[in-house]
GROMACS .gro file of C-alpha atoms in nm:
model
  416
    1MET     CA    1  -0.007   0.002   0.005
    2TRP     CA    2   0.272   0.262   0.089
    3GLU     CA    3   0.465   0.165  -0.228
    4ARG     CA    4   0.154   0.275  -0.439
    5ALA     CA    5   0.077   0.574  -0.224
    6VAL     CA    6   0.431   0.689  -0.273
    7ALA     CA    7   0.402   0.637  -0.654
    8TRP     CA    8   0.062   0.813  -0.653
    9ARG     CA    9   0.230   1.137  -0.461
   10TYR     CA   10   0.524   1.134  -0.700
   11LEU     CA   11   0.270   1.154  -1.001
   12ARG     CA   12   0.092   1.450  -0.849
   13ALA     CA   13   0.335   1.737  -0.952
   14LYS     CA   14   0.405   2.017  -0.720
   15ARG     CA   15   0.523   2.346  -0.827
   16LYS     CA   16   0.916   2.249  -0.824
   17ASP     CA   17   0.840   1.965  -1.012
   18ALA     CA   18   0.668   2.142  -1.319
   19GLY     CA   19   0.934   2.030  -1.540
   20PHE     CA   20   0.853   1.654  -1.465
   21ALA     CA   21   0.487   1.727  -1.471
   22LEU     CA   22   0.522   1.869  -1.830
   23ILE     CA   23   0.724   1.582  -1.948
   24SER     CA   24   0.487   1.332  -1.794
   25ILE     CA   25   0.193   1.530  -1.989
   26LEU     CA   26   0.374   1.487  -2.292
   27ALA     CA   27   0.430   1.132  -2.277
   28VAL     CA   28   0.055   1.058  -2.173
   29THR     CA   29  -0.046   1.262  -2.499
   30GLY     CA   30   0.210   1.087  -2.712
   31ILE     CA   31   0.122   0.747  -2.625
   32THR     CA   32  -0.272   0.855  -2.642
   33LEU     CA   33  -0.205   0.971  -3.009
   34VAL     CA   34  -0.031   0.680  -3.120
   35VAL     CA   35  -0.253   0.439  -2.980
   36MET     CA   36  -0.560   0.612  -3.133
   37ALA     CA   37  -0.368   0.662  -3.454
   38LEU     CA   38  -0.303   0.268  -3.438
   39VAL     CA   39  -0.655   0.184  -3.398
   40VAL     CA   40  -0.812   0.411  -3.642
   41ILE     CA   41  -0.554   0.348  -3.933
   42MET     CA   42  -0.583  -0.044  -3.896
   43SER     CA   43  -0.918   0.007  -3.865
   44ILE     CA   44  -0.981   0.181  -4.166
   45MET     CA   45  -0.733  -0.049  -4.365
   46ASN     CA   46  -0.944  -0.356  -4.270
   47GLY     CA   47  -1.240  -0.172  -4.347
   48PHE     CA   48  -1.114  -0.108  -4.691
   49ARG     CA   49  -0.995  -0.490  -4.716
   50ALA     CA   50  -1.351  -0.577  -4.635
   51GLU     CA   51  -1.511  -0.379  -4.839
   52LEU     CA   52  -1.277  -0.468  -5.146
   53LEU     CA   53  -1.310  -0.861  -5.088
   54THR     CA   54  -1.695  -0.845  -5.011
   55ARG     CA   55  -1.733  -0.667  -5.368
   56MET     CA   56  -1.475  -0.877  -5.508
   57LEU     CA   57  -1.604  -1.206  -5.378
   58GLY     CA   58  -1.952  -1.110  -5.445
   59PHE     CA   59  -1.882  -1.048  -5.811
   60ASN     CA   60  -1.676  -1.336  -5.830
   61GLY     CA   61  -1.691  -1.704  -5.702
   62HIS     CA   62  -1.499  -1.836  -5.405
   63VAL     CA   63  -1.415  -2.178  -5.605
   64TYR     CA   64  -1.399  -2.283  -5.958
   65VAL     CA   65  -1.469  -2.604  -6.102
   66ALA     CA   66  -1.329  -2.671  -6.452
   67GLY     CA   67  -1.293  -2.998  -6.680
   68ALA     CA   68  -1.451  -3.137  -6.997
   69LEU     CA   69  -1.624  -3.442  -6.837
   70PRO     CA   70  -1.796  -3.286  -6.546
   71LEU     CA   71  -1.888  -2.997  -6.751
   72ALA     CA   72  -2.078  -3.153  -7.056
   73ASP     CA   73  -2.406  -3.120  -7.109
   74GLN     CA   74  -2.506  -3.486  -7.003
   75ASN     CA   75  -2.320  -3.457  -6.671
   76ARG     CA   76  -2.358  -3.117  -6.585
   77ALA     CA   77  -2.687  -3.146  -6.422
   78GLU     CA   78  -2.543  -3.427  -6.171
   79THR     CA   79  -2.227  -3.235  -6.094
   80LEU     CA   80  -2.455  -2.935  -5.985
   81ARG     CA   81  -2.659  -3.149  -5.774
   82ARG     CA   82  -2.362  -3.291  -5.603
   83ILE     CA   83  -2.186  -2.950  -5.557
   84ARG     CA   84  -2.506  -2.763  -5.423
   85ALA     CA   85  -2.551  -3.060  -5.180
   86ILE     CA   86  -2.230  -2.976  -4.986
   87PRO     CA   87  -2.285  -2.801  -4.668
   88GLY     CA   88  -2.158  -2.439  -4.692
   89VAL     CA   89  -2.235  -2.411  -5.069
   90ILE     CA   90  -2.495  -2.140  -5.147
   91GLN     CA   91  -2.464  -2.126  -5.517
   92ALA     CA   92  -2.312  -2.322  -5.817
   93THR     CA   93  -2.329  -2.149  -6.164
   94PRO     CA   94  -2.235  -2.299  -6.484
   95MET     CA   95  -2.074  -2.009  -6.667
   96ILE     CA   96  -1.908  -1.937  -7.020
   97GLU     CA   97  -1.660  -1.626  -7.023
   98GLY     CA   98  -1.484  -1.481  -7.314
   99GLN     CA   99  -1.320  -1.186  -7.446
  100ALA     CA  100  -1.501  -0.969  -7.713
  101MET     CA  101  -1.515  -0.622  -7.874
  102VAL     CA  102  -1.815  -0.433  -7.844
  103ILE     CA  103  -1.950  -0.172  -8.067
  104GLY     CA  104  -2.185   0.098  -7.948
  105GLN     CA  105  -2.272   0.440  -8.079
  106GLY     CA  106  -1.954   0.510  -8.286
  107GLN     CA  107  -1.741   0.352  -7.993
  108ILE     CA  108  -1.546   0.046  -7.956
  109THR     CA  109  -1.392  -0.114  -7.685
  110GLY     CA  110  -1.305  -0.467  -7.529
  111ALA     CA  111  -1.484  -0.648  -7.264
  112ILE     CA  112  -1.548  -0.976  -7.102
  113VAL     CA  113  -1.855  -1.155  -7.162
  114ARG     CA  114  -1.993  -1.398  -6.904
  115GLY     CA  115  -2.281  -1.623  -7.025
  116VAL     CA  116  -2.483  -1.691  -6.710
  117SER     CA  117  -2.867  -1.801  -6.702
  118ALA     CA  118  -3.128  -1.555  -6.579
  119SER     CA  119  -3.185  -1.733  -6.261
  120ASP     CA  120  -2.820  -1.721  -6.151
  121VAL     CA  121  -2.793  -1.366  -6.250
  122LYS     CA  122  -3.076  -1.282  -6.028
  123ALA     CA  123  -2.903  -1.495  -5.726
  124THR     CA  124  -2.594  -1.282  -5.794
  125GLU     CA  125  -2.722  -0.986  -5.574
  126ILE     CA  126  -2.422  -0.769  -5.622
  127VAL     CA  127  -2.536  -0.766  -5.993
  128SER     CA  128  -2.917  -0.808  -5.961
  129LYS     CA  129  -2.957  -0.551  -5.667
  130ASN     CA  130  -2.727  -0.289  -5.821
  131ILE     CA  131  -2.907  -0.233  -6.171
  132LYS     CA  132  -2.865   0.154  -6.204
  133ALA     CA  133  -3.073   0.174  -6.542
  134GLY     CA  134  -3.310  -0.040  -6.720
  135SER     CA  135  -3.411  -0.390  -6.562
  136LEU     CA  136  -3.371  -0.760  -6.560
  137GLN     CA  137  -3.693  -0.800  -6.746
  138GLY     CA  138  -3.656  -1.009  -7.089
  139TYR     CA  139  -3.312  -1.142  -6.969
  140GLY     CA  140  -3.293  -1.481  -7.067
  141GLU     CA  141  -3.626  -1.488  -7.264
  142GLY     CA  142  -3.676  -1.607  -7.647
  143GLU     CA  143  -3.477  -1.860  -7.838
  144TYR     CA  144  -3.137  -1.954  -7.713
  145GLY     CA  145  -3.194  -1.724  -7.426
  146GLY     CA  146  -3.279  -1.404  -7.644
  147ASP     CA  147  -3.077  -1.125  -7.769
  148MET     CA  148  -3.067  -0.899  -7.427
  149VAL     CA  149  -2.748  -0.827  -7.268
  150LEU     CA  150  -2.651  -0.640  -6.951
  151LEU     CA  151  -2.371  -0.416  -6.948
  152GLY     CA  152  -2.153  -0.249  -6.675
  153GLN     CA  153  -2.240   0.105  -6.625
  154ARG     CA  154  -1.883   0.247  -6.709
  155LEU     CA  155  -1.883   0.030  -6.995
  156ALA     CA  156  -2.202   0.156  -7.135
  157VAL     CA  157  -2.088   0.525  -7.079
  158ALA     CA  158  -1.770   0.432  -7.282
  159LEU     CA  159  -1.980   0.311  -7.561
  160GLY     CA  160  -2.261   0.569  -7.550
  161VAL     CA  161  -2.522   0.350  -7.521
  162GLY     CA  162  -2.804   0.289  -7.268
  163PRO     CA  163  -3.105   0.057  -7.182
  164GLY     CA  164  -3.290  -0.017  -7.538
  165ASP     CA  165  -3.014   0.082  -7.732
  166PHE     CA  166  -2.837  -0.184  -7.967
  167VAL     CA  167  -2.462  -0.308  -7.958
  168SER     CA  168  -2.261  -0.508  -8.176
  169ILE     CA  169  -2.034  -0.785  -7.999
  170VAL     CA  170  -1.740  -0.932  -8.188
  171SER     CA  171  -1.572  -1.262  -8.066
  172PRO     CA  172  -1.248  -1.400  -8.221
  173SER     CA  173  -1.343  -1.715  -8.113
  174GLY     CA  174  -1.693  -1.806  -8.278
  175ALA     CA  175  -1.790  -2.127  -8.461
  176SER     CA  176  -1.564  -2.369  -8.601
  177SER     CA  177  -1.546  -2.465  -8.991
  178ALA     CA  178  -1.318  -2.627  -9.223
  179PHE     CA  179  -1.116  -2.339  -9.247
  180GLY     CA  180  -1.069  -2.306  -8.870
  181MET     CA  181  -1.233  -2.059  -8.597
  182SER     CA  182  -1.424  -1.777  -8.779
  183ALA     CA  183  -1.503  -1.436  -8.594
  184THR     CA  184  -1.861  -1.410  -8.499
  185GLN     CA  185  -2.052  -1.062  -8.483
  186LYS     CA  186  -2.400  -1.018  -8.362
  187ASP     CA  187  -2.631  -0.723  -8.252
  188TYR     CA  188  -2.778  -0.735  -7.888
  189THR     CA  189  -3.026  -0.511  -7.699
  190VAL     CA  190  -2.915  -0.345  -7.380
  191GLY     CA  191  -3.147  -0.444  -7.095
  192GLY     CA  192  -2.995  -0.311  -6.815
  193LEU     CA  193  -2.682  -0.148  -6.676
  194PHE     CA  194  -2.529  -0.262  -6.345
  195SER     CA  195  -2.278  -0.098  -6.116
  196VAL     CA  196  -2.104  -0.320  -5.824
  197GLY     CA  197  -1.882  -0.029  -5.721
  198MET     CA  198  -1.553  -0.126  -5.871
  199SER     CA  199  -1.449   0.042  -6.193
  200GLU     CA  200  -1.245  -0.304  -6.292
  201TYR     CA  201  -1.591  -0.475  -6.321
  202ASP     CA  202  -1.815  -0.180  -6.423
  203GLN     CA  203  -1.617  -0.096  -6.725
  204ALA     CA  204  -1.523  -0.442  -6.819
  205PHE     CA  205  -1.785  -0.669  -6.798
  206ALA     CA  206  -2.111  -0.765  -6.989
  207TYR     CA  207  -2.342  -1.041  -6.916
  208MET     CA  208  -2.520  -1.258  -7.182
  209PRO     CA  209  -2.772  -1.538  -7.135
  210LEU     CA  210  -2.603  -1.879  -7.115
  211GLU     CA  211  -2.745  -2.047  -7.434
  212GLN     CA  212  -2.683  -1.736  -7.642
  213ALA     CA  213  -2.318  -1.735  -7.496
  214GLN     CA  214  -2.289  -2.103  -7.586
  215LEU     CA  215  -2.384  -2.044  -7.940
  216PHE     CA  216  -2.196  -1.702  -8.003
  217PHE     CA  217  -1.872  -1.846  -7.861
  218GLY     CA  218  -1.911  -2.177  -8.048
  219ARG     CA  219  -1.934  -2.394  -7.725
  220GLU     CA  220  -2.240  -2.587  -7.756
  221GLY     CA  221  -2.270  -2.867  -7.509
  222THR     CA  222  -2.038  -2.735  -7.253
  223VAL     CA  223  -1.938  -2.439  -7.026
  224ASP     CA  224  -1.625  -2.320  -6.938
  225VAL     CA  225  -1.645  -2.333  -6.541
  226ILE     CA  226  -1.886  -2.400  -6.245
  227GLU     CA  227  -1.853  -2.062  -6.033
  228VAL     CA  228  -1.925  -2.191  -5.663
  229LYS     CA  229  -2.021  -1.951  -5.389
  230LEU     CA  230  -1.998  -2.020  -5.015
  231SER     CA  231  -2.143  -1.895  -4.712
  232ASP     CA  232  -1.816  -1.809  -4.571
  233PRO     CA  233  -1.539  -1.723  -4.854
  234ASP     CA  234  -1.286  -1.840  -4.599
  235LEU     CA  235  -1.387  -2.187  -4.612
  236ALA     CA  236  -1.274  -2.223  -4.998
  237PRO     CA  237  -0.945  -2.373  -4.926
  238LYS     CA  238  -1.097  -2.624  -4.690
  239LEU     CA  239  -1.399  -2.711  -4.912
  240LYS     CA  240  -1.203  -2.721  -5.230
  241PHE     CA  241  -1.113  -3.098  -5.207
  242GLU     CA  242  -1.473  -3.194  -5.107
  243ILE     CA  243  -1.603  -3.014  -5.418
  244GLY     CA  244  -1.358  -3.152  -5.610
  245ARG     CA  245  -1.457  -3.499  -5.523
  246ALA     CA  246  -1.836  -3.405  -5.572
  247ALA     CA  247  -1.747  -3.297  -5.934
  248GLY     CA  248  -1.612  -3.650  -6.003
  249PRO     CA  249  -1.324  -3.762  -6.212
  250GLY     CA  250  -1.149  -3.508  -6.467
  251ALA     CA  251  -1.259  -3.217  -6.249
  252SER     CA  252  -0.984  -2.926  -6.181
  253VAL     CA  253  -1.082  -2.722  -5.868
  254GLN     CA  254  -0.921  -2.376  -5.769
  255ASP     CA  255  -1.030  -2.161  -5.501
  256TRP     CA  256  -1.021  -1.767  -5.505
  257THR     CA  257  -0.698  -1.739  -5.285
  258GLU     CA  258  -0.529  -1.924  -5.559
  259LYS     CA  259  -0.674  -1.738  -5.855
  260ASN     CA  260  -0.609  -1.387  -5.679
  261GLN     CA  261  -0.279  -1.488  -5.503
  262SER     CA  262  -0.074  -1.220  -5.617
  263PHE     CA  263  -0.309  -0.952  -5.541
  264PHE     CA  264  -0.417  -1.060  -5.196
  265SER     CA  265  -0.062  -1.155  -5.104
  266ALA     CA  266   0.047  -0.763  -5.196
  267LEU     CA  267  -0.239  -0.677  -4.965
  268GLN     CA  268  -0.126  -0.877  -4.684
  269VAL     CA  269   0.235  -0.759  -4.720
  270GLU     CA  270   0.105  -0.383  -4.726
  271ARG     CA  271  -0.082  -0.474  -4.414
  272TRP     CA  272   0.193  -0.618  -4.239
  273ALA     CA  273   0.442  -0.328  -4.346
  274MET     CA  274   0.176  -0.087  -4.216
  275ARG     CA  275   0.158  -0.260  -3.882
  276PHE     CA  276   0.545  -0.291  -3.860
  277ILE     CA  277   0.602   0.097  -3.930
  278LEU     CA  278   0.312   0.209  -3.678
  279PHE     CA  279   0.446   0.000  -3.412
  280PHE     CA  280   0.743   0.172  -3.414
  281PHE     CA  281   0.573   0.506  -3.358
  282VAL     CA  282   0.500   0.343  -3.004
  283ILE     CA  283   0.861   0.322  -2.928
  284VAL     CA  284   0.929   0.675  -3.020
  285ALA     CA  285   0.647   0.770  -2.822
  286ALA     CA  286   0.778   0.566  -2.519
  287ILE     CA  287   1.099   0.794  -2.516
  288ASN     CA  288   0.909   1.059  -2.344
  289ILE     CA  289   0.852   0.808  -2.043
  290ILE     CA  290   1.207   0.758  -2.020
  291SER     CA  291   1.279   1.138  -2.004
  292SER     CA  292   1.012   1.192  -1.746
  293MET     CA  293   1.126   0.912  -1.511
  294VAL     CA  294   1.515   1.017  -1.532
  295MET     CA  295   1.390   1.348  -1.427
  296LEU     CA  296   1.164   1.221  -1.145
  297VAL     CA  297   1.449   0.981  -1.025
  298LYS     CA  298   1.666   1.280  -1.052
  299ASN     CA  299   1.448   1.530  -0.842
  300LYS     CA  300   1.357   1.248  -0.566
  301GLY     CA  301   1.718   1.142  -0.507
  302ARG     CA  302   1.696   1.248  -0.138
  303ASP     CA  303   1.335   1.104  -0.104
  304ILE     CA  304   1.482   0.764  -0.218
  305ALA     CA  305   1.780   0.801   0.029
  306ILE     CA  306   1.546   0.859   0.323
  307LEU     CA  307   1.320   0.569   0.232
  308ARG     CA  308   1.635   0.335   0.204
  309THR     CA  309   1.767   0.460   0.549
  310MET     CA  310   1.406   0.372   0.672
  311GLY     CA  311   1.437   0.034   0.573
  312ALA     CA  312   1.284   0.032   0.216
  313ARG     CA  313   1.433  -0.260   0.016
  314ARG     CA  314   1.581  -0.205  -0.304
  315SER     CA  315   1.287  -0.426  -0.469
  316ALA     CA  316   1.049  -0.174  -0.310
  317ILE     CA  317   1.217   0.143  -0.456
  318LEU     CA  318   1.213  -0.071  -0.783
  319ARG     CA  319   0.836  -0.108  -0.754
  320VAL     CA  320   0.756   0.265  -0.661
  321PHE     CA  321   0.921   0.422  -0.980
  322PHE     CA  322   0.777   0.121  -1.208
  323MET     CA  323   0.433   0.206  -1.093
  324ALA     CA  324   0.476   0.569  -1.139
  325GLY     CA  325   0.617   0.518  -1.500
  326ALA     CA  326   0.363   0.254  -1.589
  327SER     CA  327   0.097   0.462  -1.480
  328ILE     CA  328   0.181   0.703  -1.773
  329GLY     CA  329   0.186   0.428  -2.025
  330LEU     CA  330  -0.152   0.286  -1.875
  331VAL     CA  331  -0.325   0.603  -1.861
  332GLY     CA  332  -0.212   0.683  -2.219
  333THR     CA  333  -0.311   0.376  -2.375
  334ALA     CA  334  -0.628   0.338  -2.211
  335VAL     CA  335  -0.742   0.706  -2.332
  336GLY     CA  336  -0.615   0.618  -2.678
  337PHE     CA  337  -0.778   0.310  -2.711
  338VAL     CA  338  -1.114   0.470  -2.621
  339LEU     CA  339  -1.077   0.756  -2.849
  340GLY     CA  340  -0.973   0.548  -3.114
  341VAL     CA  341  -1.266   0.304  -3.076
  342LEU     CA  342  -1.516   0.590  -3.047
  343PHE     CA  343  -1.356   0.765  -3.374
  344CYS     CA  344  -1.411   0.446  -3.561
  345MET     CA  345  -1.763   0.400  -3.450
  346ASN     CA  346  -1.857   0.750  -3.533
  347ILE     CA  347  -1.646   0.774  -3.835
  348GLN     CA  348  -1.939   0.881  -4.052
  349ALA     CA  349  -2.064   1.150  -3.846
  350ILE     CA  350  -1.727   1.268  -3.818
  351GLN     CA  351  -1.687   1.255  -4.210
  352GLN     CA  352  -2.018   1.434  -4.256
  353GLY     CA  353  -1.913   1.706  -3.987
  354LEU     CA  354  -1.586   1.781  -4.172
  355GLU     CA  355  -1.768   1.803  -4.503
  356LYS     CA  356  -1.998   2.090  -4.348
  357LEU     CA  357  -1.729   2.262  -4.174
  358THR     CA  358  -1.494   2.252  -4.503
  359GLY     CA  359  -1.773   2.254  -4.744
  360THR     CA  360  -1.584   1.991  -4.970
  361GLN     CA  361  -1.644   1.650  -5.004
  362VAL     CA  362  -1.403   1.439  -4.798
  363PHE     CA  363  -1.459   1.104  -4.957
  364ASN     CA  364  -1.590   1.113  -5.356
  365PRO     CA  365  -1.779   0.821  -5.416
  366GLU     CA  366  -1.698   0.895  -5.785
  367ILE     CA  367  -1.346   0.823  -5.708
  368TYR     CA  368  -1.327   0.575  -5.434
  369PHE     CA  369  -1.675   0.407  -5.521
  370LEU     CA  370  -1.809   0.426  -5.145
  371SER     CA  371  -1.999   0.679  -4.980
  372HIS     CA  372  -1.811   0.684  -4.666
  373VAL     CA  373  -1.472   0.584  -4.517
  374PRO     CA  374  -1.520   0.227  -4.394
  375ALA     CA  375  -1.384   0.132  -4.054
  376LEU     CA  376  -1.398  -0.217  -3.932
  377ILE     CA  377  -1.249  -0.275  -3.599
  378ASP     CA  378  -1.070  -0.613  -3.555
  379TRP     CA  379  -1.052  -0.661  -3.174
  380GLN     CA  380  -0.772  -0.916  -3.186
  381GLU     CA  381  -0.546  -0.667  -3.362
  382THR     CA  382  -0.678  -0.389  -3.110
  383ALA     CA  383  -0.565  -0.613  -2.829
  384LEU     CA  384  -0.242  -0.664  -3.006
  385ILE     CA  385  -0.189  -0.291  -3.038
  386VAL     CA  386  -0.284  -0.249  -2.655
  387GLY     CA  387  -0.058  -0.521  -2.541
  388TRP     CA  388   0.249  -0.384  -2.762
  389THR     CA  389   0.202  -0.025  -2.629
  390LEU     CA  390   0.185  -0.150  -2.281
  391VAL     CA  391   0.458  -0.374  -2.321
  392VAL     CA  392   0.713  -0.109  -2.468
  393SER     CA  393   0.585   0.136  -2.189
  394PHE     CA  394   0.667  -0.097  -1.898
  395LEU     CA  395   1.031  -0.162  -2.064
  396ALA     CA  396   1.086   0.207  -2.091
  397THR     CA  397   1.021   0.250  -1.736
  398LEU     CA  398   1.272  -0.021  -1.601
  399PRO     CA  399   1.592   0.185  -1.680
  400ALA     CA  400   1.505   0.463  -1.463
  401ALA     CA  401   1.354   0.228  -1.200
  402LEU     CA  402   1.636   0.010  -1.195
  403HIS     CA  403   1.861   0.293  -1.142
  404ALA     CA  404   1.665   0.435  -0.866
  405SER     CA  405   1.661   0.083  -0.665
  406ARG     CA  406   2.061   0.091  -0.688
  407LEU     CA  407   2.102   0.451  -0.558
  408ASP     CA  408   2.354   0.459  -0.288
  409PRO     CA  409   2.190   0.658   0.024
  410VAL     CA  410   2.514   0.805   0.146
  411GLU     CA  411   2.587   0.942  -0.217
  412ALA     CA  412   2.242   1.110  -0.238
  413LEU     CA  413   2.255   1.258   0.098
  414ARG     CA  414   2.631   1.374   0.090
  415TYR     CA  415   2.539   1.746  -0.035
  416GLU     CA  416   2.185   1.777   0.099
   0.00000   0.00000   0.00000
């Protein structure tokens, strides 16, 4: 009890200890700002990553099944039935995907055309629930699925077309003949424009009914791939082997982590690099704790000598100054943690306030494709931040505390 009482008394600075008080305030402030910055920055990075993954994995599949035998018309229905019966699978979509040239109102550009049935397009909510113009009505209706296509909104803008307009699609790999593969060109009606919130998809993709795509790309009787979506994308590496068994002999299975390995590896490296750099800021902030503790020990040399002559052990002196220094780190970490969490939880309100105050748009959705700054608090990562800060703060306290415990009472009182 007396150790805690002395440590608390030392922290309550008097007029003669104004220098120590100022440095202590700066130390607490530094730790607070660093912890708050770490929580906010890592949460925003996690938010962007989550938004990116949600959009990418909502638009694309989580597991891909290829192979001529399981995807042939006579086997495909049974293959789909077995795959859909696996727990965790929420959608299995037979798909054709090919590159083509799209000609609009005097404009021409390249695009990736996906052949997907009407029911599967409706089940892909990131597309069906983000139709910005036109509708899905008429898609997949008529002979060979009809002649209606869906275009990404930015692709339609580049072509200068809208719902009801005609576009010509040219494929270099059409039907085969005695002279080899011949190019195919056909006119289609634009039924709807979708926007999934990522420019790479909105300006590059078009949807065509599956039967029409088989005819257009010369792939009657088969599809390119079965795209499987799961209730949890993180289960893909685990369920990949079970899906492969269900698909049967001749199937080749690949999950999303393998298909986009370089991209997600870059994201992971960036995340760890940012974490590594920011954690060094904690060490810089902890230097203020060392400065404040060195000054405290210097100012309290006579007190240490008197306590030692009264019978206080070296370990007791060590604990007194350790508690005094650790309190600075503990208070700064706690305040920074609370402020960081509150900032992340109210980030939209803060953004709106800044926009009203400055009269400018802080986060332009036309550029970032998001209406607000995303923030996702990872509590395990936040616990790591708090733990690391406390460890660094405690270690920064030890040198001065050890010096105080080793102080010779005779030398401390010689000139008093």
